[in-house]
Each structure stands twice: as structure tokens, then as C-alpha cells.
GROMACS .gro file of C-alpha atoms in nm:
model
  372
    1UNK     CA    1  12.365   7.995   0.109
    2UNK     CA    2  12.084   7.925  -0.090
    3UNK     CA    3  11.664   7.840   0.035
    4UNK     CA    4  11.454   7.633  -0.166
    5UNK     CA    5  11.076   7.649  -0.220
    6UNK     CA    6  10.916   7.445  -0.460
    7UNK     CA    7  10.558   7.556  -0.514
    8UNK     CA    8  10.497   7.680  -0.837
    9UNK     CA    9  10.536   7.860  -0.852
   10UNK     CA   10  10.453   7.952  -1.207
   11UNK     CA   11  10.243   8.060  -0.845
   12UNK     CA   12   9.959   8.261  -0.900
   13UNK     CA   13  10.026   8.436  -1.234
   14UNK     CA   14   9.902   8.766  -1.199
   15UNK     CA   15   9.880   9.014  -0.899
   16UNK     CA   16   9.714   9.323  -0.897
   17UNK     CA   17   9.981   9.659  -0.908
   18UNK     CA   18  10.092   9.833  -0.613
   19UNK     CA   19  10.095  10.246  -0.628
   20UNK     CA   20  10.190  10.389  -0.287
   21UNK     CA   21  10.088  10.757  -0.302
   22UNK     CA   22  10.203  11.034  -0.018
   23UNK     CA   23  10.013  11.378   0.025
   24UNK     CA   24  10.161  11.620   0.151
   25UNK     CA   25  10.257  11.467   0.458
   26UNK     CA   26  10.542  11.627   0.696
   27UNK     CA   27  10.800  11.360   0.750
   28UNK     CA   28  11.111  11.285   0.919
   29UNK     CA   29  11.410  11.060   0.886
   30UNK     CA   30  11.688  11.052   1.146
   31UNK     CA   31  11.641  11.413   1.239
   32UNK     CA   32  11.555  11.586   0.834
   33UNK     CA   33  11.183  11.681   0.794
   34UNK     CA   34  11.038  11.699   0.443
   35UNK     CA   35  10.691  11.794   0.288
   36UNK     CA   36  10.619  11.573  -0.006
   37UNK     CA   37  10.364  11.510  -0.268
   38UNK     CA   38  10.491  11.230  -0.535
   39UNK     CA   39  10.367  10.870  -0.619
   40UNK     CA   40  10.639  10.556  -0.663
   41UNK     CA   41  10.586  10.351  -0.980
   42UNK     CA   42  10.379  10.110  -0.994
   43UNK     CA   43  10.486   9.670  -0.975
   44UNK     CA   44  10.328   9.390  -1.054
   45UNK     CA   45  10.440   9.112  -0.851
   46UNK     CA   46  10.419   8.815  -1.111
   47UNK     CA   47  10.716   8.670  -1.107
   48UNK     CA   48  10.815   8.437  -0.833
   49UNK     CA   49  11.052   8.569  -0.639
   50UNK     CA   50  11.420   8.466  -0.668
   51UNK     CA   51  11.566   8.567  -0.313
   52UNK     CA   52  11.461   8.541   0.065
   53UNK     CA   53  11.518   8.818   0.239
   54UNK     CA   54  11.710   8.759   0.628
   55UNK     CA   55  11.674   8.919   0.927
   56UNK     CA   56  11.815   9.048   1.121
   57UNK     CA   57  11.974   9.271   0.888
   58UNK     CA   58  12.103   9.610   0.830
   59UNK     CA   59  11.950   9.863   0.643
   60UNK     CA   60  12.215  10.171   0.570
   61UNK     CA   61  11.991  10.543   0.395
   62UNK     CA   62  12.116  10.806   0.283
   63UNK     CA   63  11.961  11.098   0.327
   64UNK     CA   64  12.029  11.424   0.227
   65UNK     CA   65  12.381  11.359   0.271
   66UNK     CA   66  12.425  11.151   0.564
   67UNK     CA   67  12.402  10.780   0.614
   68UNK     CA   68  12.133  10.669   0.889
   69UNK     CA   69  12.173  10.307   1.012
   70UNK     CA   70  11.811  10.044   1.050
   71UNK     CA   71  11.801   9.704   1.149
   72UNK     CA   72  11.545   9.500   0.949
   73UNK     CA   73  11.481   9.292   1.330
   74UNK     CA   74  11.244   8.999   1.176
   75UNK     CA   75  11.076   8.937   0.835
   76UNK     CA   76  10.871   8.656   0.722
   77UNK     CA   77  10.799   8.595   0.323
   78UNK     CA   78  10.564   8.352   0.180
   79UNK     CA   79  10.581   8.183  -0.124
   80UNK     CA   80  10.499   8.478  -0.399
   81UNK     CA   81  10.743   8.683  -0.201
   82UNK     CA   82  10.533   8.904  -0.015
   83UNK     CA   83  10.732   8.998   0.303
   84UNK     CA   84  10.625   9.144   0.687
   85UNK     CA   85  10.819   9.216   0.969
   86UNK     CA   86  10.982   9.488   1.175
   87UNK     CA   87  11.274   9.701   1.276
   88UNK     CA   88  11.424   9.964   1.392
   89UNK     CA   89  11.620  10.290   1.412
   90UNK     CA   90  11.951  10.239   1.515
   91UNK     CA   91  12.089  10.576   1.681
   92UNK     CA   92  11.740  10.585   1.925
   93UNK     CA   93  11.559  10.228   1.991
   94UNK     CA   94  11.220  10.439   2.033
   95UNK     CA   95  11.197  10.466   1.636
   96UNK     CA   96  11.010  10.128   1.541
   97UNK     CA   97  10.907  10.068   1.240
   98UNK     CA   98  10.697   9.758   1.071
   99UNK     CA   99  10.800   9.684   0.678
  100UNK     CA  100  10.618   9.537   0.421
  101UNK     CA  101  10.710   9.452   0.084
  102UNK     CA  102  10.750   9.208  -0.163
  103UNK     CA  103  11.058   9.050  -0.400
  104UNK     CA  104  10.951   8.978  -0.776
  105UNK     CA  105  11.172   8.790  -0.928
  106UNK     CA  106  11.529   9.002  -0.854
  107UNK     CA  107  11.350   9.314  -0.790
  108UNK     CA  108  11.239   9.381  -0.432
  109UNK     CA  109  10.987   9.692  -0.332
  110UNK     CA  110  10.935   9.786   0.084
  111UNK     CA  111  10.778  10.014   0.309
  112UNK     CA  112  10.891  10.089   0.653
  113UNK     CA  113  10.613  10.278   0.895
  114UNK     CA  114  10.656  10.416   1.162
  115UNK     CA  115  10.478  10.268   1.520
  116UNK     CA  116  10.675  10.422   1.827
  117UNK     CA  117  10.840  10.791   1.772
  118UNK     CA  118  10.738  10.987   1.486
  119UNK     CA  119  10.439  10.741   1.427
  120UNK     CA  120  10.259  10.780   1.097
  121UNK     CA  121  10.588  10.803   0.879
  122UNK     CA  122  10.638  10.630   0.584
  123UNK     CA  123  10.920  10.600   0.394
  124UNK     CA  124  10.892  10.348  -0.007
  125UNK     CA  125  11.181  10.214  -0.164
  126UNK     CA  126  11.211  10.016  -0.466
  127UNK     CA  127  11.562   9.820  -0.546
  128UNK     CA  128  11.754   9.525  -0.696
  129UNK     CA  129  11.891   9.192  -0.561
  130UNK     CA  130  12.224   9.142  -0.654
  131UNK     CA  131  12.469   8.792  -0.715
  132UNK     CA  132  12.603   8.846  -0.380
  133UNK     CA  133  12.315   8.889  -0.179
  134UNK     CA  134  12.286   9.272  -0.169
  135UNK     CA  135  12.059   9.521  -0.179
  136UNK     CA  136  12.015   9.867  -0.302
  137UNK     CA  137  11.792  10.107  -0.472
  138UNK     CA  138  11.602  10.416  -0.420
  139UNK     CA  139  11.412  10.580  -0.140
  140UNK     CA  140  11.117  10.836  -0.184
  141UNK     CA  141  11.093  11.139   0.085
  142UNK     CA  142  11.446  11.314   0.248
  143UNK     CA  143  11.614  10.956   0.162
  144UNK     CA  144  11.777  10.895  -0.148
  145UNK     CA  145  11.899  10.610  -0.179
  146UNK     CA  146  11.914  10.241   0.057
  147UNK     CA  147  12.204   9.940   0.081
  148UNK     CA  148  12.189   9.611   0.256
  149UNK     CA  149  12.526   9.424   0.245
  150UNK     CA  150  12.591   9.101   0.070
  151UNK     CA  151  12.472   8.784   0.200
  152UNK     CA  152  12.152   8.981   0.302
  153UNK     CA  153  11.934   8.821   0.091
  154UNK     CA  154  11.975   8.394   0.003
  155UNK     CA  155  11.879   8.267  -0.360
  156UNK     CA  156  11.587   8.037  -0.400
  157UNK     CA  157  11.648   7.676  -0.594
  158UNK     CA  158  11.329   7.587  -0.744
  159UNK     CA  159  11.336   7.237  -0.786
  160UNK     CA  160  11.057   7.031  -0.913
  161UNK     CA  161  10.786   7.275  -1.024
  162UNK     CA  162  10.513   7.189  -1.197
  163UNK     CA  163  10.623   7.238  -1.584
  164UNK     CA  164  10.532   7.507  -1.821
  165UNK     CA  165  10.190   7.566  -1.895
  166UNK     CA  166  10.035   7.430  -1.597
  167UNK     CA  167  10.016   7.513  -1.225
  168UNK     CA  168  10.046   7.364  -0.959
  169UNK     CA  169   9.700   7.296  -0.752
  170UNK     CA  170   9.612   7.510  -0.475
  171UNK     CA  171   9.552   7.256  -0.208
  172UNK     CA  172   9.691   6.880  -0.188
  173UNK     CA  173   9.483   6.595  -0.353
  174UNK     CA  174   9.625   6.348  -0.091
  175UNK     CA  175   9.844   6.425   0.234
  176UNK     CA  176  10.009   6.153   0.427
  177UNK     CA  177  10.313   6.051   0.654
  178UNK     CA  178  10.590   5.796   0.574
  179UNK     CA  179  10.688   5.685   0.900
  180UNK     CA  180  11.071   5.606   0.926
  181UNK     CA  181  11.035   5.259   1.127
  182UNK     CA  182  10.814   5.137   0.857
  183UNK     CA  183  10.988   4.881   0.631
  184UNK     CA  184  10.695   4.888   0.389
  185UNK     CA  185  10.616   5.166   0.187
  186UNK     CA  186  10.279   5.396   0.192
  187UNK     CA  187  10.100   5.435  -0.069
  188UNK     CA  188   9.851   5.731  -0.128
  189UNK     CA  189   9.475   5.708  -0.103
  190UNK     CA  190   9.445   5.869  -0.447
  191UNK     CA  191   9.497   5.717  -0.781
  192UNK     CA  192   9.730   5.958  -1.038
  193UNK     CA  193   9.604   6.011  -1.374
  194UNK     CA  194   9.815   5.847  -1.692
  195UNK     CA  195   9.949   6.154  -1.883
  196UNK     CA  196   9.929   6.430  -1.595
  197UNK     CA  197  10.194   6.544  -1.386
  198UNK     CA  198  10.202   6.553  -0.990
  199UNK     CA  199  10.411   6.771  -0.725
  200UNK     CA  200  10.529   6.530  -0.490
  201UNK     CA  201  10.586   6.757  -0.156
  202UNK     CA  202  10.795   6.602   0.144
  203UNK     CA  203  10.898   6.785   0.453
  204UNK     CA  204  11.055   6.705   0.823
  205UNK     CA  205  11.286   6.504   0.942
  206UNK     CA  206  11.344   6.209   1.128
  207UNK     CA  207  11.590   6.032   1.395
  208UNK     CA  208  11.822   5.726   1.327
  209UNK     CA  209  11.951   5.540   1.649
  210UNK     CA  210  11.888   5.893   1.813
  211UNK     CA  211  12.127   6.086   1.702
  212UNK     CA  212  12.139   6.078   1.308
  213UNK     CA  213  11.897   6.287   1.141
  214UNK     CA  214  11.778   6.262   0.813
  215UNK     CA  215  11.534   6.443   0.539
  216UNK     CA  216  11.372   6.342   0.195
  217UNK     CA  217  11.739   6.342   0.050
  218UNK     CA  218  12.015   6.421   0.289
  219UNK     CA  219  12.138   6.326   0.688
  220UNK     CA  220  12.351   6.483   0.939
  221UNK     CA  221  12.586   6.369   1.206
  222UNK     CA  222  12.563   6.701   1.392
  223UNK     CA  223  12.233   6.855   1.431
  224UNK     CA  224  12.213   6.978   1.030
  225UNK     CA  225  12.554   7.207   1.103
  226UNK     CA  226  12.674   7.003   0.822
  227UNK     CA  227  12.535   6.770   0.650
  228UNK     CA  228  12.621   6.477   0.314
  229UNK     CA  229  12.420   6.316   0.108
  230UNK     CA  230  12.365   5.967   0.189
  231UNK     CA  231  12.570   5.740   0.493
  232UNK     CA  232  12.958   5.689   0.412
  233UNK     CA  233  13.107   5.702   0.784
  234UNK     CA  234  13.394   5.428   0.887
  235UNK     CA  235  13.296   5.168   0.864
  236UNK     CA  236  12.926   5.218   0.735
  237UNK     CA  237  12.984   5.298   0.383
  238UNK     CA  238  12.617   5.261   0.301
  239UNK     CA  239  12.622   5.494  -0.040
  240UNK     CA  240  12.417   5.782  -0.190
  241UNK     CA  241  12.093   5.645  -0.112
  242UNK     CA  242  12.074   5.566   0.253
  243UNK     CA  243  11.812   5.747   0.489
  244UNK     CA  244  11.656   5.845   0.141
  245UNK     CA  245  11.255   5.864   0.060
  246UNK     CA  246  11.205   5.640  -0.219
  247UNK     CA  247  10.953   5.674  -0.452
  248UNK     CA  248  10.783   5.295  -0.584
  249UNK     CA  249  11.060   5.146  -0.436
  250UNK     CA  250  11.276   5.349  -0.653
  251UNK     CA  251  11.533   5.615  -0.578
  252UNK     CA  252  11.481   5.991  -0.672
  253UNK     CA  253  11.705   6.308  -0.677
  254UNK     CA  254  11.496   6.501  -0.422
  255UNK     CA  255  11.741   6.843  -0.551
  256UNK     CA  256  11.956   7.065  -0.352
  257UNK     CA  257  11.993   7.084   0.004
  258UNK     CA  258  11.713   7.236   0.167
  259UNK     CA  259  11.766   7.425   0.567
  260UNK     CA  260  11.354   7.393   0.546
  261UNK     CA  261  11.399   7.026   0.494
  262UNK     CA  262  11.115   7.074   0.222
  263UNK     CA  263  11.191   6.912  -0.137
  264UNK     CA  264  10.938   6.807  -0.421
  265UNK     CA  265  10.961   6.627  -0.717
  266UNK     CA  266  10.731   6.579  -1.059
  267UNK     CA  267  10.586   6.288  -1.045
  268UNK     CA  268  10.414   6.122  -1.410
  269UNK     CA  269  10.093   5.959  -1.330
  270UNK     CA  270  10.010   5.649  -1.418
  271UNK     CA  271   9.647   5.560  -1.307
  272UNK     CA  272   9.771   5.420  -1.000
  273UNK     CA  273   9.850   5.495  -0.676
  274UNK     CA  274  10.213   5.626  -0.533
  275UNK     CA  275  10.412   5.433  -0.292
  276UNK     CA  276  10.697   5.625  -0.073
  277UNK     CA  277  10.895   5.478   0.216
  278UNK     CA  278  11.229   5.542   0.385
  279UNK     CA  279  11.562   5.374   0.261
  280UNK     CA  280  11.723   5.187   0.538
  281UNK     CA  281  12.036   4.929   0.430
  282UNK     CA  282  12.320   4.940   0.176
  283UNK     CA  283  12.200   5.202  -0.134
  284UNK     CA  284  12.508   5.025  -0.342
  285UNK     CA  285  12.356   4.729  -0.401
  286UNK     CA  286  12.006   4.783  -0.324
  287UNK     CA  287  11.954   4.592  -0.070
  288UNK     CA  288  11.671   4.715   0.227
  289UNK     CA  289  11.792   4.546   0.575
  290UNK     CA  290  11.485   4.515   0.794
  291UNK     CA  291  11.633   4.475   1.095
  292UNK     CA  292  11.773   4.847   1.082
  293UNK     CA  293  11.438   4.987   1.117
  294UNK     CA  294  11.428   4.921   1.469
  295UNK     CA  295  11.630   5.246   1.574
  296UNK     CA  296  11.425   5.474   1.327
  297UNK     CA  297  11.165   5.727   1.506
  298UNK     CA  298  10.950   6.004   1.352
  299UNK     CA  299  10.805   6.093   1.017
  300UNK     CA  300  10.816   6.286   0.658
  301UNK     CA  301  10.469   6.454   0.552
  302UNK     CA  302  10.381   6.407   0.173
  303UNK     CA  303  10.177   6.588   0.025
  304UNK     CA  304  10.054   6.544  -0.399
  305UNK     CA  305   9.960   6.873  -0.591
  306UNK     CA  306   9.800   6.814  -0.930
  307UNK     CA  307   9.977   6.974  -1.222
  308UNK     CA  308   9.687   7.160  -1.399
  309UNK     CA  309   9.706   7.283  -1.746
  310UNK     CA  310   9.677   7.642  -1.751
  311UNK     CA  311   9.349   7.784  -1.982
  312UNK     CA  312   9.447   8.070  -2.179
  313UNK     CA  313   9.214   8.273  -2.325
  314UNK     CA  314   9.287   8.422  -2.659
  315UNK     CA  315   9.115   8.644  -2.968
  316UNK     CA  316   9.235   8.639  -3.334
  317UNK     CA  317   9.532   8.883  -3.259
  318UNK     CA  318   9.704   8.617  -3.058
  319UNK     CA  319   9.682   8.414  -3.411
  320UNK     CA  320   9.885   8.650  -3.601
  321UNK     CA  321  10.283   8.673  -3.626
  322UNK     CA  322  10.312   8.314  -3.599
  323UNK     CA  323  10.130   8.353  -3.303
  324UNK     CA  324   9.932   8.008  -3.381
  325UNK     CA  325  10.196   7.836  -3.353
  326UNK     CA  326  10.172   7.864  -2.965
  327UNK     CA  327   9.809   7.814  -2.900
  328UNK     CA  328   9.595   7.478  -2.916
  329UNK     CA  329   9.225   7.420  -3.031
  330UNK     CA  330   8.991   7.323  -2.714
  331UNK     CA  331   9.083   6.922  -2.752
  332UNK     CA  332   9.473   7.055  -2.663
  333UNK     CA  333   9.583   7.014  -3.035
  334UNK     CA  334   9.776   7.250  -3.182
  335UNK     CA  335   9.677   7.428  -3.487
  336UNK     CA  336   9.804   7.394  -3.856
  337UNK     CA  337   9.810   7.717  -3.959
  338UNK     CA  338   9.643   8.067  -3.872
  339UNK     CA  339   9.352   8.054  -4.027
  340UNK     CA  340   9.262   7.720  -3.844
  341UNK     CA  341   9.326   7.951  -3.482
  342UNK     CA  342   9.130   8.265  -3.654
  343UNK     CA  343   8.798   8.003  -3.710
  344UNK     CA  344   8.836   7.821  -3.363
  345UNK     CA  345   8.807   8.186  -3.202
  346UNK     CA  346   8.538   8.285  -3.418
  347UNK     CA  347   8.384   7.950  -3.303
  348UNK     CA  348   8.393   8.074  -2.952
  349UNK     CA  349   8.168   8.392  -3.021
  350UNK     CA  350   7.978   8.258  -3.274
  351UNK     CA  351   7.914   7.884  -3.113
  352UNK     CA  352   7.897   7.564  -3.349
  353UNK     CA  353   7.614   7.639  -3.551
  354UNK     CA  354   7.857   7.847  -3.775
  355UNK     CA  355   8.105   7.549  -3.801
  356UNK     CA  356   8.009   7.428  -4.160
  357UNK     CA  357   8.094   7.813  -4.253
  358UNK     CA  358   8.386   7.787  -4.055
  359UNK     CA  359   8.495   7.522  -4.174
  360UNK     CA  360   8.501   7.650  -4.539
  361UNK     CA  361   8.661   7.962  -4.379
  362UNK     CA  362   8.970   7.711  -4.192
  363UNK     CA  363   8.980   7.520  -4.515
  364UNK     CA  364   8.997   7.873  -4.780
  365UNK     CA  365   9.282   8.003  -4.557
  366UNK     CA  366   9.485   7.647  -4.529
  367UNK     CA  367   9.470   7.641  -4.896
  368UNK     CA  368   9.574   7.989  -4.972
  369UNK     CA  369   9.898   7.908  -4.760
  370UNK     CA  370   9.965   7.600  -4.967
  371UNK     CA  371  10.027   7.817  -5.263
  372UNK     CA  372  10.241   8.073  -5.108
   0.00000   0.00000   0.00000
């Protein structure tokens, strides 16, 4: 089973570190008690993450030699893969317990405290995500170590992120529905700059003579407990493309499956504005039938993210090692050679009254790699 987000992601780059510290604290863990001083390691969360964690779902510790049984009892994760929720002890329903945590990339750090008996206990574990959907790892305190079985966690599909070296915008430049009876197509109120890149966000559903349902990219006969891409039922064999959201009258691969019904796709601007509408008709040859609308009800949302390049700042170190060879000067060009990146950051403390100098500087250095 696999969950799809599909906003970049390349998500907020940095996060601050986490340390979790415990002081001497007395605590206790399915009957053990413990006195503990001792600090986890620290994680940056800046990768995005690659699993969603389910719930409910069992959590078996060990500790200090016998296995105590948790259920994780809900958990909600955003986007960067920070997680809430709450559980429970197993063996006596009056140990509750709220978790937090977050997965980055395959690695996943928690913390369960407890709210009903024993209130005030805490109890950090950092761990792994495996192929197969399980969990384990390690447990501070009178717990050693943690498992989760497989299936507990479900991989995230990233489809349609903005691409490398920009990120996506935080809020929408345009949002707007595409309404499902609508033979015509809506276009957005913005206009999409020639040589960027857009996130083209569509979510919900929609109803087809009131008992079909369809998304962005795929429909279902039985309330999404399966579903197929596109309509080929006896004797509607309607192809691929039917129920699809087109994009300028043109269709799209919207990705994998989504149980969110949320897919996006990057979108080249083209300073214009961006038509999408709902396929009704025969997808094999093309042809939109007008008179199926009728029997349509309900909507998509769209919503358009710009693609914005991503500023890095750099000093003369980042030139070296062939490190010029990744950068650009400030009009997005990329430089010849490391002098030329060792002048433009000289540039930048110096300003441009220094550029004849520099210049002669860029120029020295270009030549002197000529010759070797």
C-alpha cells in the first residue's frame, strides 16, 4: 500500500535539531522503575519523509527482558513528517500516553508521555523504516529496544515535485474548482510565466450517474474498494482517459493511485493562463460527448504553486574542488572556471566598484588555466 503527497517537498530544507534530555527522573515502564540521566542524539529533520506512519498500530518494548505490548491508537503526520497522536498501554487501559515524533526520510524518532497513570513519564526512541513496512530501533530508559510489524508504516510516491533547485511556493498563486458537469474547461485567473515551472495540485472527487466516482486520474465502481484507471466496463469501453482532468484540453499522467485522491503535476509556463476540465466521452479517439455531462455532480479543487529557484548563498570555499562547477553568477549563468566564482564572491563583499580589479583578477586566473 503506498500514500502519495506531492508538496515539495524539497519542503522546507532545513529544520532546527531535536535533543531530548532526561534528569534524573524516576520512571516506569510496565511495572520496572529506573533513575536516569542521559541525552538521545540529536536529528535534523531535512529530508522529506519517505513513510506514513498508521494507526492503529502495535507497538511491542522490550524492557529489561520482557516484551510489553502499546497500541499507537491515532496519529496524524503532515507533510515534513512531523507526527501527533496517542495510545496506550495494553495490559491496563489507565496507562495513556500521547506520542510525538517525526519520520526523516527512512529514519523515524518518537516520544510517548505519559497523561493517565504514571503521568509525567517519558520514554524516546529513535529507529528505521524498513521495505516491508516495519519498525524498530532503540528505546532510552528501562526499554531497550521497540518493533512495529510490517505493513505498519505505507511508502510515500512523490510524484510531480517541483524539480531540483527550486521549491515549491508556500501558498497557491491561484485556487479554483473544475466542476464535473462543465463541458468547457476553466482556466486560471493567473497568467504562468514562460520558462518557470508550476505545481499543478488537484484533489476530491466527483459522482458519475451517481454511483461512479472518479479523481484527477482514476474511477471506481465500488466506493474506491477497487479502483482502474480509466472506463472499460461491457459494453462502455471508453479507454485510459475517461473521467480524467485534462490539462489545455490535453491528457496528463496525474501518477500513482492516490487513497487521498490528491495528485499534482509540473506544469511549464508559458505566459498564459491554464485551462483544466473533466474528460467525459470515448479517450480512444478523443472525442468529448456533451451530452454525458448531464449525470456528472461535484468538483476537483486546483490549486498552482510556483516553482521558485532556490538562492544559495556561497563564499570562495564552495569554488574550490570543482566546486564552481555547481554554482551560477547572480544572472543564473554558470561560471567558466574558479577564478570567475572566487571574483563574483569577492564582488559580493566588496560591491561593484572593485569590478574593473576584479575583472583583471577573473581574467589572470582564466588565463592561468588555459596554460595548464
Amino acid at each position: 500500500m503506498r500514500r502519495i503527497y506531492r508538496f515539495d517537498e524539497k519542503f522546507k530544507k532545513t529544520r532546527n535539531k531535536i535533543a531530548v534530555t532526561l534528569t534524573s527522573l524516576g520512571l516506569t515502564f510496565g511495572g520496572f522503575i529506573s533513575f536516569y540521566s542521559l541525552s538521545l542524539p540529536s536529528l535534523a529533520v531535512a529530508q522529506a519523509p519517505n513513510w506514513s506512519l498508521s494507526a492503529p498500530v502495535g507497538i511491542e518494548f522490550t524492557c529489561g527482558g520482557g516484551t510489553y505490548s502499546h497500541t499507537l491508537d491515532t496519529v496524524s503526520q503532515d507533510v515534513d513528517g512531523n507526527m501527533t497522536g496517542n495510545g496506550h498501554y495494553n495490559a491496563n487501559g489507565s496507562y495513556t500516553w500521547d506520542f510525538t515524533g517525526a519520520i526523516n526520510g527512512d529514519s523515524i524518532t518518537f516520544t510517548l508521555v505519559y497523561t493517565g497513570s504514571n503521568s509525567g513519564y517519558t520514554l524516546n526512541a529513535v529507529g528505521s523504516v524498513m521495505p516491508d513496512g516495519s519498525v524498530n530501533g532503540t528505546t532510552d530508559g528501562n526499554c531497550q529496544t521497540f518493533t512495529m510489524a510490517a505493513g505498519s508504516a505505507t511508502a510515500i510516491v512523490r510524484v510531480g515535485m517541483c524539480p531540483d533547485g527550486t521549491m515549491q511556493s508556500t501558498d497557491p498563486i491561484d485556487t479554483f474548482s473544475v466542476y464535473s458537469a462543465s463541458v468547457s474547461s476553466t482556466p486560471s485567473s493567473v497568467s504562468l510565466d514562460s520558462g518557470k515551472k508550476y505545481l499543478i495540485v488537484a484533489s476530491g472527487t466527483w459522482t458519475n450517474v451517481g454511483k461512479n466516482v472518479s479523481d484527477a486520474e482514476y474511477a471506481s465502481t465500488d466506493g474506491w474498494s477497487t479502483h482502474m484507471d480509466g472506463y472499460d466496463i461491457n459494453p462502455y469501453f471508453l479507454g485510459e482517459g475517461e473521467f480524467d482532468l485534462r490539462i489545455n484540453d490535453g491528457f496528463v499522467d496525474w501518477g500513482s493511485y492516490s487513497s487521498e485522491h490528491t495528485y499534482s503535476y509540473v506544469f511549464d509556463g508559458a505566459d498564459s493562463t491554464v485551462s483544466l476540465g473533466v474528460f467525459d466521452g470515448n479517450s480512444n479517439t478523443n472525442s468529448v460527448e456533451s451530452g454525458w455531462y448531464g449525470d456528472n455532480s461535484g468538483s476537483l479543487e486546483i490549486k498552482i504553486y510556483s516553482c521558485d529557484k532556490v538562492e544559495v548563498e556561497f563564499d570562495k570555499d564552495h569554488c574550490k574542488k570543482y566546486g564552481w562547477r555547481e554554482l551560477e553568477d547572480d544572472h543564473g549563468k554558470p561560471f567558466r572556471n574558479q577564478g570567475q566564482c572566487v571574483s563574483a564572491k569577492h564582488r559580493h563583499h566588496h560591491g561593484d566598484k572593485d569590478d574593473h580589479d576584479n575583472r583583471h583578477h577573473e581574467e589572470h586566473h582564466e588565463n592561468n588555466s588555459r596554460r595548464r
